[in-house]
């Protein structure tokens, strides 16, 4: 069954509801999946704590041994193989070119971002339980949007009137100089990759070929009959650059701050005793201490992000393990909902407690006092519940008091 309203389509299907035995079987499968998720989340959390400590130790080690260079024009032999810090302007003899659009710049990177105006399908579902079967209403809506990736319309529910081109005439690309210097030192590929502060390229630096059908409008170069009213298949391109070289006509060269190992005239990765590689680059003038502080902050944010992901996996794992409980009572209207709420709260508490326990075990290896403190914290809810239960007077005692 189909209902069509302009660019919206609704498909109605029916699905047989699983029997009680089938739902029990699915719960048993979910139980096995839940065990796998618990193992995976525990491993992720434990690994993350070791990674966080190792990174922190590497950063502390780096800050303690880094040598500020007094000159960026001379590579002193005494600094060879050591971790050095310097601030200097960028320089490259390479010219980043996009010949199709007449762009030639003395910069480290030139980025061409291409988007095509295409049909995009949105899908939403609503389900209605009708006793022995479920009514599924799937709605499809279509809109025209700028997308950097090619959207295949062959998989659309309704292809009629929503066809997209099969390819893009122009693709996105980043042109990168393979030789970049700061002072007299050459940056490694990893350091060059860290130069990312892009700025949009103005119309005056783009040489649009005559009779090309291209038009510059609102920061983009359009391949369209009317950029103000684009049609499906139209292309728009934005050019950006970063790392202005000393020879560039764009203005003053960009300054960067670098912490890396000096190997002759090359700046490359430094291996710490803790086991990490240090190879830092920040835009602008920044002290070595500030650079290491920024890296510490990034490490903290990453650590908490992975902790949340590990907890979420663990919560889903407990949900799979306990799904059989809700399956046994979900046919009871009110009881099923209450049990589901209770099981959900229990899963949240268990996942938080177990996550803290795994984190504590990870920290015991590196910082025993903190690790044991976290371990005690993970058992705090259970300790408090025991204390409350022991301190609560019995009903018989209350009768004796009030009698």
PDB file of N, CA, C and O in Angstrom, residues 226-254:
ATOM      1  N   UNK A 226      22.137  29.273 -13.084  1.00  0.00           N
ATOM      2  CA  UNK A 226      21.715  30.318 -12.159  1.00  0.00           C
ATOM      3  C   UNK A 226      22.088  29.908 -10.734  1.00  0.00           C
ATOM      4  O   UNK A 226      21.381  29.128 -10.109  1.00  0.00           O
ATOM      5  N   UNK A 227      23.224  30.399 -10.204  1.00  0.00           N
ATOM      6  CA  UNK A 227      23.647  30.015  -8.858  1.00  0.00           C
ATOM      7  C   UNK A 227      22.617  30.342  -7.776  1.00  0.00           C
ATOM      8  O   UNK A 227      22.613  29.716  -6.715  1.00  0.00           O
ATOM      9  N   UNK A 228      21.759  31.330  -8.030  1.00  0.00           N
ATOM     10  CA  UNK A 228      20.761  31.717  -7.040  1.00  0.00           C
ATOM     11  C   UNK A 228      19.593  30.741  -7.005  1.00  0.00           C
ATOM     12  O   UNK A 228      18.878  30.665  -5.995  1.00  0.00           O
ATOM     13  N   UNK A 229      19.399  29.998  -8.076  1.00  0.00           N
ATOM     14  CA  UNK A 229      18.364  28.963  -8.146  1.00  0.00           C
ATOM     15  C   UNK A 229      18.974  27.704  -8.757  1.00  0.00           C
ATOM     16  O   UNK A 229      18.743  27.388  -9.922  1.00  0.00           O
ATOM     17  N   UNK A 230      19.756  26.978  -7.985  1.00  0.00           N
ATOM     18  CA  UNK A 230      20.458  25.808  -8.527  1.00  0.00           C
ATOM     19  C   UNK A 230      19.498  24.690  -8.905  1.00  0.00           C
ATOM     20  O   UNK A 230      18.404  24.562  -8.348  1.00  0.00           O
ATOM     21  N   UNK A 231      19.953  23.872  -9.831  1.00  0.00           N
ATOM     22  CA  UNK A 231      19.218  22.696 -10.282  1.00  0.00           C
ATOM     23  C   UNK A 231      20.033  21.453  -9.940  1.00  0.00           C
ATOM     24  O   UNK A 231      21.252  21.516  -9.737  1.00  0.00           O
ATOM     25  N   UNK A 232      19.345  20.303  -9.863  1.00  0.00           N
ATOM     26  CA  UNK A 232      20.030  19.044  -9.575  1.00  0.00           C
ATOM     27  C   UNK A 232      21.111  18.798 -10.634  1.00  0.00           C
ATOM     28  O   UNK A 232      20.848  18.887 -11.837  1.00  0.00           O
ATOM     29  N   UNK A 233      22.312  18.511 -10.164  1.00  0.00           N
ATOM     30  CA  UNK A 233      23.440  18.299 -11.062  1.00  0.00           C
ATOM     31  C   UNK A 233      24.390  19.474 -11.118  1.00  0.00           C
ATOM     32  O   UNK A 233      25.514  19.341 -11.608  1.00  0.00           O
ATOM     33  N   UNK A 234      23.974  20.647 -10.583  1.00  0.00           N
ATOM     34  CA  UNK A 234      24.859  21.806 -10.556  1.00  0.00           C
ATOM     35  C   UNK A 234      26.016  21.557  -9.581  1.00  0.00           C
ATOM     36  O   UNK A 234      25.873  20.838  -8.591  1.00  0.00           O
ATOM     37  N   UNK A 235      27.144  22.193  -9.883  1.00  0.00           N
ATOM     38  CA  UNK A 235      28.365  22.032  -9.081  1.00  0.00           C
ATOM     39  C   UNK A 235      28.755  23.369  -8.480  1.00  0.00           C
ATOM     40  O   UNK A 235      28.651  24.416  -9.128  1.00  0.00           O
ATOM     41  N   UNK A 236      29.227  23.331  -7.213  1.00  0.00           N
ATOM     42  CA  UNK A 236      29.850  24.520  -6.645  1.00  0.00           C
ATOM     43  C   UNK A 236      31.167  24.119  -5.980  1.00  0.00           C
ATOM     44  O   UNK A 236      31.287  23.037  -5.408  1.00  0.00           O
ATOM     45  N   UNK A 237      32.143  25.024  -6.084  1.00  0.00           N
ATOM     46  CA  UNK A 237      33.499  24.726  -5.614  1.00  0.00           C
ATOM     47  C   UNK A 237      33.969  25.846  -4.695  1.00  0.00           C
ATOM     48  O   UNK A 237      33.774  27.026  -4.992  1.00  0.00           O
ATOM     49  N   UNK A 238      34.572  25.457  -3.590  1.00  0.00           N
ATOM     50  CA  UNK A 238      35.188  26.422  -2.691  1.00  0.00           C
ATOM     51  C   UNK A 238      36.672  26.105  -2.568  1.00  0.00           C
ATOM     52  O   UNK A 238      37.055  24.959  -2.346  1.00  0.00           O
ATOM     53  N   UNK A 239      37.495  27.136  -2.713  1.00  0.00           N
ATOM     54  CA  UNK A 239      38.947  26.973  -2.580  1.00  0.00           C
ATOM     55  C   UNK A 239      39.399  27.568  -1.250  1.00  0.00           C
ATOM     56  O   UNK A 239      38.983  28.662  -0.864  1.00  0.00           O
ATOM     57  N   UNK A 240      40.269  26.824  -0.557  1.00  0.00           N
ATOM     58  CA  UNK A 240      40.848  27.282   0.703  1.00  0.00           C
ATOM     59  C   UNK A 240      42.339  26.997   0.693  1.00  0.00           C
ATOM     60  O   UNK A 240      42.807  26.093   0.002  1.00  0.00           O
ATOM     61  N   UNK A 241      43.067  27.751   1.505  1.00  0.00           N
ATOM     62  CA  UNK A 241      44.513  27.566   1.570  1.00  0.00           C
ATOM     63  C   UNK A 241      44.968  27.674   3.016  1.00  0.00           C
ATOM     64  O   UNK A 241      44.266  28.225   3.878  1.00  0.00           O
ATOM     65  N   UNK A 242      46.148  27.137   3.288  1.00  0.00           N
ATOM     66  CA  UNK A 242      46.757  27.266   4.610  1.00  0.00           C
ATOM     67  C   UNK A 242      48.268  27.212   4.467  1.00  0.00           C
ATOM     68  O   UNK A 242      48.790  26.595   3.527  1.00  0.00           O
ATOM     69  N   UNK A 243      48.955  27.856   5.402  1.00  0.00           N
ATOM     70  CA  UNK A 243      50.414  27.840   5.382  1.00  0.00           C
ATOM     71  C   UNK A 243      51.001  28.779   4.357  1.00  0.00           C
ATOM     72  O   UNK A 243      51.627  28.339   3.388  1.00  0.00           O
ATOM     73  N   UNK A 244      50.817  30.096   4.567  1.00  0.00           N
ATOM     74  CA  UNK A 244      51.365  31.073   3.628  1.00  0.00           C
ATOM     75  C   UNK A 244      52.884  31.044   3.712  1.00  0.00           C
ATOM     76  O   UNK A 244      53.472  31.117   4.791  1.00  0.00           O
ATOM     77  N   UNK A 245      53.518  30.915   2.547  1.00  0.00           N
ATOM     78  CA  UNK A 245      54.972  30.849   2.484  1.00  0.00           C
ATOM     79  C   UNK A 245      55.565  32.250   2.443  1.00  0.00           C
ATOM     80  O   UNK A 245      54.881  33.240   2.151  1.00  0.00           O
ATOM     81  N   UNK A 246      56.880  32.314   2.727  1.00  0.00           N
ATOM     82  CA  UNK A 246      57.568  33.595   2.701  1.00  0.00           C
ATOM     83  C   UNK A 246      57.563  34.252   1.340  1.00  0.00           C
ATOM     84  O   UNK A 246      57.732  35.457   1.221  1.00  0.00           O
ATOM     85  N   UNK A 247      57.381  33.481   0.269  1.00  0.00           N
ATOM     86  CA  UNK A 247      57.383  34.040  -1.078  1.00  0.00           C
ATOM     87  C   UNK A 247      55.984  34.380  -1.583  1.00  0.00           C
ATOM     88  O   UNK A 247      55.831  34.822  -2.707  1.00  0.00           O
ATOM     89  N   UNK A 248      54.959  34.165  -0.785  1.00  0.00           N
ATOM     90  CA  UNK A 248      53.589  34.309  -1.255  1.00  0.00           C
ATOM     91  C   UNK A 248      53.179  35.774  -1.347  1.00  0.00           C
ATOM     92  O   UNK A 248      53.644  36.629  -0.584  1.00  0.00           O
ATOM     93  N   UNK A 249      52.283  36.035  -2.302  1.00  0.00           N
ATOM     94  CA  UNK A 249      51.714  37.378  -2.465  1.00  0.00           C
ATOM     95  C   UNK A 249      50.458  37.556  -1.620  1.00  0.00           C
ATOM     96  O   UNK A 249      49.817  38.609  -1.669  1.00  0.00           O
ATOM     97  N   UNK A 250      50.095  36.538  -0.834  1.00  0.00           N
ATOM     98  CA  UNK A 250      48.881  36.605  -0.022  1.00  0.00           C
ATOM     99  C   UNK A 250      49.064  37.461   1.221  1.00  0.00           C
ATOM    100  O   UNK A 250      48.085  37.830   1.873  1.00  0.00           O
ATOM    101  N   UNK A 251      50.298  37.750   1.592  1.00  0.00           N
ATOM    102  CA  UNK A 251      50.556  38.528   2.794  1.00  0.00           C
ATOM    103  C   UNK A 251      51.738  37.973   3.559  1.00  0.00           C
ATOM    104  O   UNK A 251      52.573  37.248   3.020  1.00  0.00           O
ATOM    105  N   UNK A 252      51.813  38.345   4.827  1.00  0.00           N
ATOM    106  CA  UNK A 252      52.918  37.880   5.663  1.00  0.00           C
ATOM    107  C   UNK A 252      52.875  36.368   5.809  1.00  0.00           C
ATOM    108  O   UNK A 252      51.794  35.771   5.910  1.00  0.00           O
ATOM    109  N   UNK A 253      54.045  35.731   5.857  1.00  0.00           N
ATOM    110  CA  UNK A 253      54.065  34.268   6.016  1.00  0.00           C
ATOM    111  C   UNK A 253      53.530  33.848   7.376  1.00  0.00           C
ATOM    112  O   UNK A 253      53.623  34.580   8.359  1.00  0.00           O
ATOM    113  N   UNK A 254      52.956  32.656   7.422  1.00  0.00           N
ATOM    114  CA  UNK A 254      52.403  32.120   8.663  1.00  0.00           C
ATOM    115  C   UNK A 254      53.523  31.652   9.585  1.00  0.00           C
ATOM    116  O   UNK A 254      54.531  31.086   9.144  1.00  0.00           O
TER     117      UNK A 254
END
